[in-house]
mmCIF file of C-alpha atoms in Angstrom:
data_model
loop_
_atom_site.group_PDB
_atom_site.id
_atom_site.type_symbol
_atom_site.label_atom_id
_atom_site.label_comp_id
_atom_site.label_asym_id
_atom_site.label_seq_id
_atom_site.Cartn_x
_atom_site.Cartn_y
_atom_site.Cartn_z
ATOM 1 C CA MET A 862 -8.766 -5.669 -23.344
ATOM 2 C CA ASP A 863 -5.049 -5.342 -21.650
ATOM 3 C CA LEU A 864 -6.417 -2.972 -18.866
ATOM 4 C CA VAL A 865 -9.297 -6.299 -18.028
ATOM 5 C CA ILE A 866 -6.703 -8.837 -18.537
ATOM 6 C CA ALA A 867 -3.884 -6.570 -16.604
ATOM 7 C CA GLY A 868 -6.556 -6.333 -13.139
ATOM 8 C CA ILE A 869 -6.757 -9.968 -13.125
ATOM 9 C CA ILE A 870 -3.958 -10.642 -12.429
ATOM 10 C CA CYS A 871 -2.709 -7.830 -10.826
ATOM 11 C CA SER A 872 -5.660 -9.215 -8.611
ATOM 12 C CA VAL A 873 -4.154 -13.125 -7.905
ATOM 13 C CA LEU A 874 -0.558 -11.373 -7.526
ATOM 14 C CA ALA A 875 -1.691 -8.971 -4.371
ATOM 15 C CA LEU A 876 -4.135 -12.271 -2.620
ATOM 16 C CA ILE A 877 -0.484 -14.522 -3.491
ATOM 17 C CA ALA A 878 1.741 -12.156 -2.039
ATOM 18 C CA LYS A 879 -0.087 -11.864 0.748
ATOM 19 C CA ARG A 880 -1.509 -15.356 1.496
ATOM 20 C CA ILE A 881 2.623 -16.368 1.255
ATOM 21 C CA SER A 882 3.546 -12.719 2.880
ATOM 22 C CA PHE A 883 5.916 -11.889 -0.718
ATOM 23 C CA PRO A 884 6.309 -8.482 -1.454
ATOM 24 C CA ALA A 885 3.924 -7.195 -3.859
ATOM 25 C CA ILE A 886 4.832 -4.584 -5.481
ATOM 26 C CA PRO A 887 8.279 -6.400 -7.639
ATOM 27 C CA ALA A 888 5.436 -9.357 -8.301
ATOM 28 C CA TYR A 889 3.499 -7.234 -10.694
ATOM 29 C CA ILE A 890 6.742 -5.555 -12.027
ATOM 30 C CA ILE A 891 8.323 -9.148 -12.805
ATOM 31 C CA VAL A 892 5.401 -10.601 -14.212
ATOM 32 C CA GLY A 893 4.581 -6.953 -15.969
ATOM 33 C CA ILE A 894 8.167 -7.926 -18.200
ATOM 34 C CA LEU A 895 7.038 -12.092 -18.774
ATOM 35 C CA LEU A 896 3.668 -10.443 -19.793
ATOM 36 C CA GLY A 897 5.615 -7.151 -21.509
ATOM 37 C CA SER A 898 7.508 -6.186 -24.525
ATOM 38 C CA SER A 899 11.449 -8.374 -22.627
ATOM 39 C CA GLY A 900 9.076 -11.270 -22.367
ATOM 40 C CA LEU A 901 6.011 -12.859 -24.307
ATOM 41 C CA GLU A 902 4.240 -10.036 -25.311
ATOM 42 C CA VAL A 903 0.710 -11.087 -24.707
ATOM 43 C CA ILE A 904 0.244 -7.757 -23.734
ATOM 44 C CA ARG A 905 1.493 -4.126 -25.335
ATOM 45 C CA GLY A 906 2.024 -0.760 -24.387
ATOM 46 C CA ASP A 907 0.405 1.909 -25.487
ATOM 47 C CA GLU A 908 -0.960 5.483 -24.781
ATOM 48 C CA VAL A 909 -3.983 3.858 -22.610
ATOM 49 C CA SER A 910 -1.483 2.005 -19.944
ATOM 50 C CA ARG A 911 0.999 4.716 -20.521
ATOM 51 C CA SER A 912 -1.218 7.714 -18.989
ATOM 52 C CA ILE A 913 -2.681 5.318 -16.529
ATOM 53 C CA ALA A 914 0.866 5.032 -14.613
ATOM 54 C CA GLU A 915 1.058 8.789 -15.417
ATOM 55 C CA ILE A 916 -2.412 9.126 -13.393
ATOM 56 C CA GLY A 917 -0.945 6.280 -10.632
ATOM 57 C CA VAL A 918 2.243 8.221 -9.789
ATOM 58 C CA ILE A 919 -0.023 11.365 -9.282
ATOM 59 C CA PHE A 920 -2.065 9.163 -6.769
ATOM 60 C CA LEU A 921 1.540 7.979 -5.034
ATOM 61 C CA LEU A 922 2.969 11.949 -4.882
ATOM 62 C CA PHE A 923 -0.681 13.469 -3.472
ATOM 63 C CA TYR A 924 -0.916 10.690 -0.868
ATOM 64 C CA ILE A 925 2.533 11.197 -0.387
ATOM 65 C CA GLY A 926 1.192 14.875 0.119
ATOM 66 C CA LEU A 927 -1.374 14.181 3.075
ATOM 67 C CA HIS A 928 1.467 12.740 5.513
ATOM 68 C CA ILE A 929 3.419 16.335 5.409
ATOM 69 C CA ASN A 930 2.271 17.982 7.557
ATOM 70 C CA PRO A 931 4.160 21.010 7.762
ATOM 71 C CA LYS A 932 3.544 22.370 11.555
ATOM 72 C CA GLU A 933 3.966 18.591 13.007
ATOM 73 C CA ILE A 934 7.693 18.487 10.736
ATOM 74 C CA SER A 935 7.951 22.036 12.207
ATOM 75 C CA GLU A 936 7.650 20.583 15.093
ATOM 76 C CA LYS A 937 9.850 17.502 15.292
ATOM 77 C CA ARG A 938 12.363 19.450 11.884
ATOM 78 C CA ARG A 939 14.317 17.656 14.647
ATOM 79 C CA THR A 940 14.562 14.645 15.023
ATOM 80 C CA ILE A 941 13.353 13.874 12.353
ATOM 81 C CA VAL A 942 16.587 15.893 10.451
ATOM 82 C CA SER A 943 18.623 14.370 12.685
ATOM 83 C CA ALA A 944 16.675 10.627 11.179
ATOM 84 C CA GLY A 945 17.509 11.497 7.690
ATOM 85 C CA ILE A 946 20.377 12.399 6.965
ATOM 86 C CA TYR A 947 22.798 9.840 6.925
ATOM 87 C CA ASP A 948 20.806 8.046 4.735
ATOM 88 C CA PHE A 949 20.840 10.471 2.897
ATOM 89 C CA VAL A 950 24.423 12.005 2.598
ATOM 90 C CA VAL A 951 25.694 8.228 2.122
ATOM 91 C CA ASN A 952 23.332 6.577 -0.321
ATOM 92 C CA PHE A 953 23.197 9.162 -2.696
ATOM 93 C CA SER A 954 27.184 10.444 -2.220
ATOM 94 C CA LEU A 955 27.726 5.926 -2.666
ATOM 95 C CA THR A 956 25.889 5.772 -5.697
ATOM 96 C CA PHE A 957 25.865 9.486 -7.717
ATOM 97 C CA ILE A 958 29.969 8.594 -7.083
ATOM 98 C CA PHE A 959 30.310 5.572 -8.504
ATOM 99 C CA ALA A 960 28.001 6.414 -11.526
ATOM 100 C CA MET A 961 30.462 9.193 -11.773
ATOM 101 C CA LEU A 962 33.285 7.223 -12.123
ATOM 102 C CA ALA A 963 31.209 5.016 -14.313
ATOM 103 C CA GLY A 964 31.288 6.605 -16.863
ATOM 104 C CA PHE A 965 27.435 7.884 -16.914
ATOM 105 C CA SER A 966 27.362 12.352 -16.909
ATOM 106 C CA PHE A 967 25.994 14.124 -14.187
ATOM 107 C CA GLN A 968 22.770 14.082 -15.057
ATOM 108 C CA GLN A 969 22.660 11.176 -15.283
ATOM 109 C CA SER A 970 24.717 10.344 -12.148
ATOM 110 C CA PHE A 971 21.925 12.627 -10.296
ATOM 111 C CA LEU A 972 18.953 10.268 -11.579
ATOM 112 C CA LEU A 973 20.844 7.072 -11.148
ATOM 113 C CA ALA A 974 21.585 8.618 -6.946
ATOM 114 C CA SER A 975 18.376 9.758 -6.318
ATOM 115 C CA ALA A 976 16.319 6.835 -7.501
ATOM 116 C CA ILE A 977 18.610 4.665 -5.327
ATOM 117 C CA TYR A 978 19.081 6.532 -2.356
ATOM 118 C CA ILE A 979 15.067 6.837 -1.955
ATOM 119 C CA SER A 980 13.725 3.679 -0.268
ATOM 120 C CA SER A 981 10.334 1.486 -0.195
ATOM 121 C CA SER A 982 7.823 3.720 2.069
ATOM 122 C CA ALA A 983 4.870 0.765 1.051
ATOM 123 C CA ILE A 984 7.255 -1.856 1.520
ATOM 124 C CA VAL A 985 9.150 -0.728 4.015
ATOM 125 C CA ILE A 986 5.936 0.233 6.555
ATOM 126 C CA GLN A 987 4.505 -3.263 5.417
ATOM 127 C CA SER A 988 6.918 -5.540 6.278
ATOM 128 C CA LEU A 989 7.617 -3.260 9.877
ATOM 129 C CA ILE A 990 3.410 -4.056 9.937
ATOM 130 C CA GLU A 991 5.076 -7.898 8.899
ATOM 131 C CA ASN A 992 7.242 -9.047 10.970
ATOM 132 C CA ARG A 993 5.723 -7.196 14.510
ATOM 133 C CA LYS A 994 8.095 -5.180 14.746
ATOM 134 C CA LEU A 995 6.109 -1.368 15.595
ATOM 135 C CA ILE A 996 6.673 -1.938 18.623
ATOM 136 C CA MET A 997 10.429 -1.538 18.703
ATOM 137 C CA ARG A 998 12.897 1.674 19.356
ATOM 138 C CA GLU A 999 14.214 1.517 16.239
ATOM 139 C CA ALA A 1000 9.926 1.265 14.395
ATOM 140 C CA GLU A 1001 9.701 5.747 15.515
ATOM 141 C CA THR A 1002 13.673 6.229 13.479
ATOM 142 C CA VAL A 1003 12.764 4.223 9.876
ATOM 143 C CA VAL A 1004 9.577 5.958 10.426
ATOM 144 C CA TRP A 1005 11.237 9.582 10.201
ATOM 145 C CA ILE A 1006 13.746 8.060 8.002
ATOM 146 C CA MET A 1007 10.890 7.948 5.569
ATOM 147 C CA VAL A 1008 8.804 10.944 6.261
ATOM 148 C CA PHE A 1009 12.285 13.157 5.540
ATOM 149 C CA GLU A 1010 12.638 10.902 2.152
ATOM 150 C CA ASP A 1011 9.034 12.315 1.569
ATOM 151 C CA ILE A 1012 10.357 15.998 1.554
ATOM 152 C CA VAL A 1013 13.248 14.793 -0.294
ATOM 153 C CA ILE A 1014 11.611 13.612 -2.807
ATOM 154 C CA ALA A 1015 10.067 17.329 -3.477
ATOM 155 C CA ILE A 1016 13.502 18.139 -4.092
ATOM 156 C CA LEU A 1017 14.225 15.075 -6.185
ATOM 157 C CA ILE A 1018 11.702 15.469 -9.081
ATOM 158 C CA ILE A 1019 11.910 20.076 -8.878
ATOM 159 C CA LEU A 1020 16.070 18.981 -9.470
ATOM 160 C CA ASN A 1021 15.651 16.247 -12.651
ATOM 161 C CA SER A 1022 12.808 18.231 -13.833
ATOM 162 C CA LEU A 1023 15.137 21.500 -13.969
ATOM 163 C CA ASP A 1024 15.416 22.890 -18.057
ATOM 164 C CA PRO A 1025 19.353 25.282 -17.244
ATOM 165 C CA SER A 1026 17.366 27.274 -20.700
ATOM 166 C CA THR A 1027 14.727 28.706 -18.720
ATOM 167 C CA LEU A 1028 15.722 28.485 -14.757
ATOM 168 C CA LEU A 1029 14.920 31.815 -13.886
ATOM 169 C CA LEU A 1030 11.341 31.907 -15.199
ATOM 170 C CA PHE A 1031 10.953 28.293 -13.316
ATOM 171 C CA ALA A 1032 12.256 29.275 -9.918
ATOM 172 C CA VAL A 1033 9.794 32.355 -10.070
ATOM 173 C CA LYS A 1034 6.678 30.144 -10.771
ATOM 174 C CA LEU A 1035 8.181 27.517 -8.402
ATOM 175 C CA SER A 1036 8.270 29.366 -5.457
ATOM 176 C CA VAL A 1037 4.686 31.239 -6.108
ATOM 177 C CA PHE A 1038 2.710 27.538 -6.526
ATOM 178 C CA THR A 1039 4.929 26.997 -3.100
ATOM 179 C CA ALA A 1040 4.284 30.156 -1.726
ATOM 180 C CA ALA A 1041 0.194 29.698 -1.873
ATOM 181 C CA ILE A 1042 0.353 25.984 -1.628
ATOM 182 C CA TYR A 1043 1.808 26.712 2.405
ATOM 183 C CA ILE A 1044 -0.081 29.639 2.776
ATOM 184 C CA LEU A 1045 -3.605 27.671 1.692
ATOM 185 C CA SER A 1046 -2.903 24.792 4.133
ATOM 186 C CA ASN A 1047 -2.771 26.913 6.778
ATOM 187 C CA TYR A 1048 -6.873 27.938 6.094
ATOM 188 C CA THR A 1049 -8.045 24.827 3.512
ATOM 189 C CA PRO A 1050 -8.509 22.181 6.698
ATOM 190 C CA LYS A 1051 -10.212 24.853 8.706
ATOM 191 C CA TYR A 1052 -12.964 25.786 6.547
ATOM 192 C CA ALA A 1053 -12.723 22.479 3.495
ATOM 193 C CA ALA A 1054 -13.252 19.431 6.969
ATOM 194 C CA GLY A 1055 -16.882 20.154 5.959
ATOM 195 C CA VAL A 1056 -17.174 18.973 2.799
ATOM 196 C CA PHE A 1057 -14.899 16.112 2.818
ATOM 197 C CA SER A 1058 -17.524 13.897 5.606
ATOM 198 C CA ARG A 1059 -20.438 14.446 3.583
ATOM 199 C CA ASP A 1060 -21.804 11.332 3.003
ATOM 200 C CA ASP A 1061 -22.585 11.774 -1.307
ATOM 201 C CA GLU A 1062 -20.221 11.509 -4.516
ATOM 202 C CA VAL A 1063 -19.313 15.179 -3.305
ATOM 203 C CA PRO A 1064 -15.826 14.337 -1.312
ATOM 204 C CA ALA A 1065 -14.952 11.209 -4.117
ATOM 205 C CA LEU A 1066 -14.906 13.148 -6.736
ATOM 206 C CA LEU A 1067 -13.442 17.017 -4.541
ATOM 207 C CA ALA A 1068 -10.762 14.446 -3.518
ATOM 208 C CA PHE A 1069 -10.120 12.830 -7.129
ATOM 209 C CA SER A 1070 -9.958 15.836 -9.078
ATOM 210 C CA LEU A 1071 -7.083 17.865 -6.673
ATOM 211 C CA ALA A 1072 -5.012 15.415 -7.018
ATOM 212 C CA MET A 1073 -5.959 15.708 -10.657
ATOM 213 C CA LEU A 1074 -4.879 19.578 -10.858
ATOM 214 C CA GLY A 1075 -1.023 18.120 -10.537
ATOM 215 C CA LEU A 1076 -0.863 17.497 -14.217
ATOM 216 C CA ALA A 1077 -2.933 21.031 -15.183
ATOM 217 C CA PHE A 1078 0.031 22.837 -13.391
ATOM 218 C CA GLU A 1079 2.621 21.263 -15.124
ATOM 219 C CA GLU A 1080 0.154 21.126 -19.213
ATOM 220 C CA PHE A 1081 -0.617 24.860 -18.129
ATOM 221 C CA PHE A 1082 1.958 25.699 -16.141
ATOM 222 C CA HIS A 1083 4.666 24.151 -17.078
ATOM 223 C CA ILE A 1084 5.681 23.449 -12.485
ATOM 224 C CA PRO A 1085 5.804 19.231 -12.530
ATOM 225 C CA ALA A 1086 2.786 17.650 -12.310
ATOM 226 C CA ALA A 1087 4.581 15.189 -9.844
ATOM 227 C CA TYR A 1088 5.849 17.954 -7.620
ATOM 228 C CA ALA A 1089 2.555 19.503 -7.951
ATOM 229 C CA ALA A 1090 -0.191 16.573 -6.777
ATOM 230 C CA LEU A 1091 2.542 16.296 -3.647
ATOM 231 C CA MET A 1092 2.049 19.650 -2.616
ATOM 232 C CA LEU A 1093 -1.430 19.688 -3.464
ATOM 233 C CA GLY A 1094 -1.488 16.393 -0.940
ATOM 234 C CA MET A 1095 0.358 18.427 2.271
ATOM 235 C CA MET A 1096 -2.383 20.984 1.144
ATOM 236 C CA LEU A 1097 -4.930 18.728 2.924
ATOM 237 C CA SER A 1098 -3.307 16.676 5.026
ATOM 238 C CA GLY A 1099 -5.402 18.410 7.885
ATOM 239 C CA ILE A 1100 -8.206 16.410 6.104
ATOM 240 C CA ARG A 1101 -8.481 12.606 7.752
ATOM 241 C CA ARG A 1102 -10.807 12.316 5.761
ATOM 242 C CA VAL A 1103 -9.618 11.911 2.207
ATOM 243 C CA GLU A 1104 -6.339 10.135 3.547
ATOM 244 C CA GLU A 1105 -9.743 7.583 2.926
ATOM 245 C CA ILE A 1106 -11.436 8.649 0.544
ATOM 246 C CA ILE A 1107 -8.011 8.409 -2.275
ATOM 247 C CA LEU A 1108 -6.414 5.868 -0.089
ATOM 248 C CA PRO A 1109 -8.050 2.808 -3.139
ATOM 249 C CA PHE A 1110 -7.742 5.654 -6.424
ATOM 250 C CA LYS A 1111 -3.781 5.505 -5.251
ATOM 251 C CA ASP A 1112 -4.327 1.353 -4.243
ATOM 252 C CA VAL A 1113 -5.308 0.736 -8.240
ATOM 253 C CA PHE A 1114 -3.624 3.256 -10.345
ATOM 254 C CA LEU A 1115 -0.530 2.135 -8.704
ATOM 255 C CA ILE A 1116 -0.701 -1.128 -9.135
ATOM 256 C CA LEU A 1117 -1.016 -0.555 -12.344
ATOM 257 C CA PHE A 1118 1.302 1.789 -13.189
ATOM 258 C CA PHE A 1119 4.491 -1.093 -11.051
ATOM 259 C CA PHE A 1120 2.170 -3.139 -14.222
ATOM 260 C CA PHE A 1121 2.540 -1.570 -16.913
ATOM 261 C CA PHE A 1122 5.947 -0.273 -16.162
ATOM 262 C CA GLY A 1123 6.818 -3.889 -16.390
ATOM 263 C CA VAL A 1124 5.262 -4.606 -19.646
ATOM 264 C CA THR A 1125 7.220 -1.486 -21.247
ATOM 265 C CA ALA A 1126 10.474 -1.961 -19.434
ATOM 266 C CA GLU A 1127 13.262 -3.135 -22.445
ATOM 267 C CA ILE A 1128 15.776 -4.628 -20.360
ATOM 268 C CA SER A 1129 19.311 -5.940 -21.709
ATOM 269 C CA GLY A 1130 22.226 -7.937 -20.045
ATOM 270 C CA GLU A 1131 24.793 -4.257 -20.205
ATOM 271 C CA ALA A 1132 21.461 -3.014 -17.669
ATOM 272 C CA VAL A 1133 20.745 -6.698 -15.881
ATOM 273 C CA THR A 1134 24.278 -5.976 -14.857
ATOM 274 C CA LEU A 1135 24.612 -2.560 -14.007
ATOM 275 C CA GLY A 1136 21.284 -3.067 -12.245
ATOM 276 C CA ILE A 1137 22.998 -5.713 -9.759
ATOM 277 C CA ILE A 1138 25.981 -3.151 -9.165
ATOM 278 C CA LEU A 1139 23.457 -0.392 -7.970
ATOM 279 C CA SER A 1140 21.687 -2.808 -5.821
ATOM 280 C CA ALA A 1141 24.395 -3.817 -3.978
ATOM 281 C CA LEU A 1142 25.652 -0.280 -3.207
ATOM 282 C CA ALA A 1143 21.710 -0.136 -2.382
ATOM 283 C CA ILE A 1144 21.982 -2.815 -0.151
ATOM 284 C CA VAL A 1145 25.771 -1.787 1.578
ATOM 285 C CA GLY A 1146 24.967 2.316 1.610
ATOM 286 C CA LYS A 1147 21.604 1.124 4.150
ATOM 287 C CA VAL A 1148 23.531 -0.995 6.004
ATOM 288 C CA THR A 1149 26.017 1.635 6.794
ATOM 289 C CA SER A 1150 23.824 4.856 7.261
ATOM 290 C CA GLY A 1151 21.315 2.802 9.476
ATOM 291 C CA ILE A 1152 25.034 1.372 11.708
ATOM 292 C CA ILE A 1153 25.610 5.453 11.794
ATOM 293 C CA THR A 1154 22.024 6.086 12.583
ATOM 294 C CA GLY A 1155 22.206 3.491 15.453
ATOM 295 C CA MET A 1156 25.111 4.468 16.960
ATOM 296 C CA ARG A 1157 24.008 7.846 16.975
ATOM 297 C CA VAL A 1158 20.376 7.295 18.201
ATOM 298 C CA PHE A 1159 20.697 4.374 20.111
ATOM 299 C CA GLY A 1160 24.142 3.954 21.293
ATOM 300 C CA SER A 1161 24.407 0.614 19.578
ATOM 301 C CA TRP A 1162 24.905 -0.521 16.347
ATOM 302 C CA LYS A 1163 22.910 -3.394 16.886
ATOM 303 C CA SER A 1164 20.197 -1.413 16.576
ATOM 304 C CA GLY A 1165 21.523 0.552 13.173
ATOM 305 C CA ILE A 1166 21.972 -3.108 11.731
ATOM 306 C CA GLU A 1167 17.913 -3.269 12.285
ATOM 307 C CA ILE A 1168 17.546 0.187 11.130
ATOM 308 C CA GLY A 1169 19.906 -0.635 8.156
ATOM 309 C CA ILE A 1170 18.144 -4.268 6.768
ATOM 310 C CA ASP A 1171 14.700 -2.181 7.556
ATOM 311 C CA THR A 1172 15.209 0.358 5.008
ATOM 312 C CA ILE A 1173 17.046 -1.909 1.848
ATOM 313 C CA ALA A 1174 14.144 -2.017 -0.237
ATOM 314 C CA ARG A 1175 13.711 0.237 -2.844
ATOM 315 C CA GLY A 1176 10.403 0.655 -4.910
ATOM 316 C CA GLU A 1177 7.715 2.918 -5.793
ATOM 317 C CA PHE A 1178 9.496 6.529 -6.284
ATOM 318 C CA SER A 1179 12.780 4.906 -7.509
ATOM 319 C CA VAL A 1180 10.765 3.244 -10.398
ATOM 320 C CA PHE A 1181 8.638 6.797 -10.786
ATOM 321 C CA LEU A 1182 11.950 8.615 -11.599
ATOM 322 C CA ALA A 1183 13.419 5.307 -13.846
ATOM 323 C CA PHE A 1184 9.693 6.576 -15.686
ATOM 324 C CA ALA A 1185 10.014 9.920 -15.928
ATOM 325 C CA PHE A 1186 13.583 10.551 -17.035
ATOM 326 C CA GLY A 1187 15.530 7.807 -17.522
ATOM 327 C CA ASP A 1188 16.208 6.576 -21.266
ATOM 328 C CA GLU A 1189 16.028 2.675 -21.905
ATOM 329 C CA ARG A 1190 19.387 1.982 -19.690
ATOM 330 C CA ILE A 1191 18.946 3.650 -17.037
ATOM 331 C CA VAL A 1192 15.083 1.689 -16.625
ATOM 332 C CA SER A 1193 16.480 -1.421 -16.600
ATOM 333 C CA ALA A 1194 18.523 -0.570 -14.689
ATOM 334 C CA ILE A 1195 16.638 1.003 -11.835
ATOM 335 C CA THR A 1196 13.762 -1.670 -12.830
ATOM 336 C CA THR A 1197 16.428 -4.729 -11.749
ATOM 337 C CA ALA A 1198 17.336 -2.782 -8.794
ATOM 338 C CA VAL A 1199 14.058 -2.815 -7.831
ATOM 339 C CA LEU A 1200 13.473 -5.453 -8.179
ATOM 340 C CA ILE A 1201 16.806 -7.075 -5.573
ATOM 341 C CA THR A 1202 16.649 -5.253 -3.245
ATOM 342 C CA SER A 1203 12.727 -5.047 -2.719
ATOM 343 C CA VAL A 1204 12.382 -9.319 -1.959
ATOM 344 C CA THR A 1205 15.826 -9.051 -1.035
ATOM 345 C CA GLY A 1206 15.013 -6.084 2.057
ATOM 346 C CA ALA A 1207 11.787 -8.085 3.106
ATOM 347 C CA ILE A 1208 13.484 -11.272 3.282
ATOM 348 C CA MET A 1209 16.362 -9.507 6.012
ATOM 349 C CA SER A 1210 13.999 -7.473 6.963
ATOM 350 C CA LYS A 1211 11.929 -10.740 8.685
ATOM 351 C CA HIS A 1212 14.643 -12.569 9.263
ATOM 352 C CA SER A 1213 16.838 -9.321 11.029
ATOM 353 C CA PHE A 1214 16.931 -10.278 14.650
ATOM 354 C CA ALA A 1215 19.154 -13.382 12.966
ATOM 355 C CA ILE A 1216 20.653 -11.204 11.551
ATOM 356 C CA ALA A 1217 22.477 -9.277 14.368
ATOM 357 C CA GLU A 1218 22.538 -12.415 15.996
ATOM 358 C CA LYS A 1219 25.504 -13.730 14.465
ATOM 359 C CA LEU A 1220 26.891 -10.241 12.918
ATOM 360 C CA GLU A 1221 26.852 -10.388 16.889
ATOM 361 C CA LYS A 1222 29.031 -13.473 17.285
ATOM 362 C CA ILE A 1223 31.316 -12.427 14.676
ATOM 363 C CA VAL A 1224 32.111 -9.937 16.521
ATOM 364 C CA GLU A 1225 32.769 -11.519 19.576
ATOM 365 C CA ARG A 1226 34.866 -14.016 18.635
ATOM 366 C CA ARG A 1227 37.667 -11.798 16.755
ATOM 367 C CA GLY A 1228 37.664 -9.372 19.469
ATOM 368 C CA GLN A 1229 39.517 -12.664 21.717
#
């Protein structure tokens, strides 16, 4: 019954969010919190909701993998690296240093830095579309930053999953799996495209099964399911039809993931304070790295402000890391940071031109 209620509530929220141009991800989490263990306790998380949440993450990573084309990335690696390296260095380092100074362990600091570094591709791209920014020169740079982050996601999943006691065996298994997927990615699109072009149920069943195969790799070979799903998606990245098939699965299960994440999240006062600090670091970090990128790529700090503002929102991957690796305090803090940055980022992106103009006037006054 909880699943039915969640589906209806999320459908209504999606309609309202579209109507008022509000990011839907924080809406799902907020309502989940209000109705869950930290709120009215109308809905309680159970094993079923946890399984649905896990499936939502698997489909998200599989979908991201479908957009990672090894050949295209190899051809444009300089552009992607130059667009993403400043973003990574500034944002990851800023949160990691803060967390270490605040008394967190190395592992906790690494997790917090990973979660706060990654922007929400869903919110960022949607904001570019809704605010009609795709024609701007900065939009391409923002997209390349998202591509860079998608690649880094795979590395962060691995590093946050490491068990020092089985490091050598894990490295061997991961290397063999990665090499096999990379080789298969050169041949699979050519030979599997025909299967996915069929007009019966076979393409949907096959796409669904391949995405879920990530769970099998985790159970039998102890390779992180999220990483396996992302790589399996990459193996099929040359087949456009797979993306069309998998999109509805991804949307439904991921929305339910956000909702039930909010239902099960325990929000505490101390962790909320930490989340507010992380939000401030997230905003300052993205704007700073954006300015650096804008100066290096376009020779313009105003372009940098645009890039920074457009990438402020955190969302799906930050929540996934908290869900997969965080304790109660970290989950609460990251949830707070996601809510603040996703809403703030969406609003600031909508008014980025006005913000840049005001900053330019302030700079001009100080220069006189």
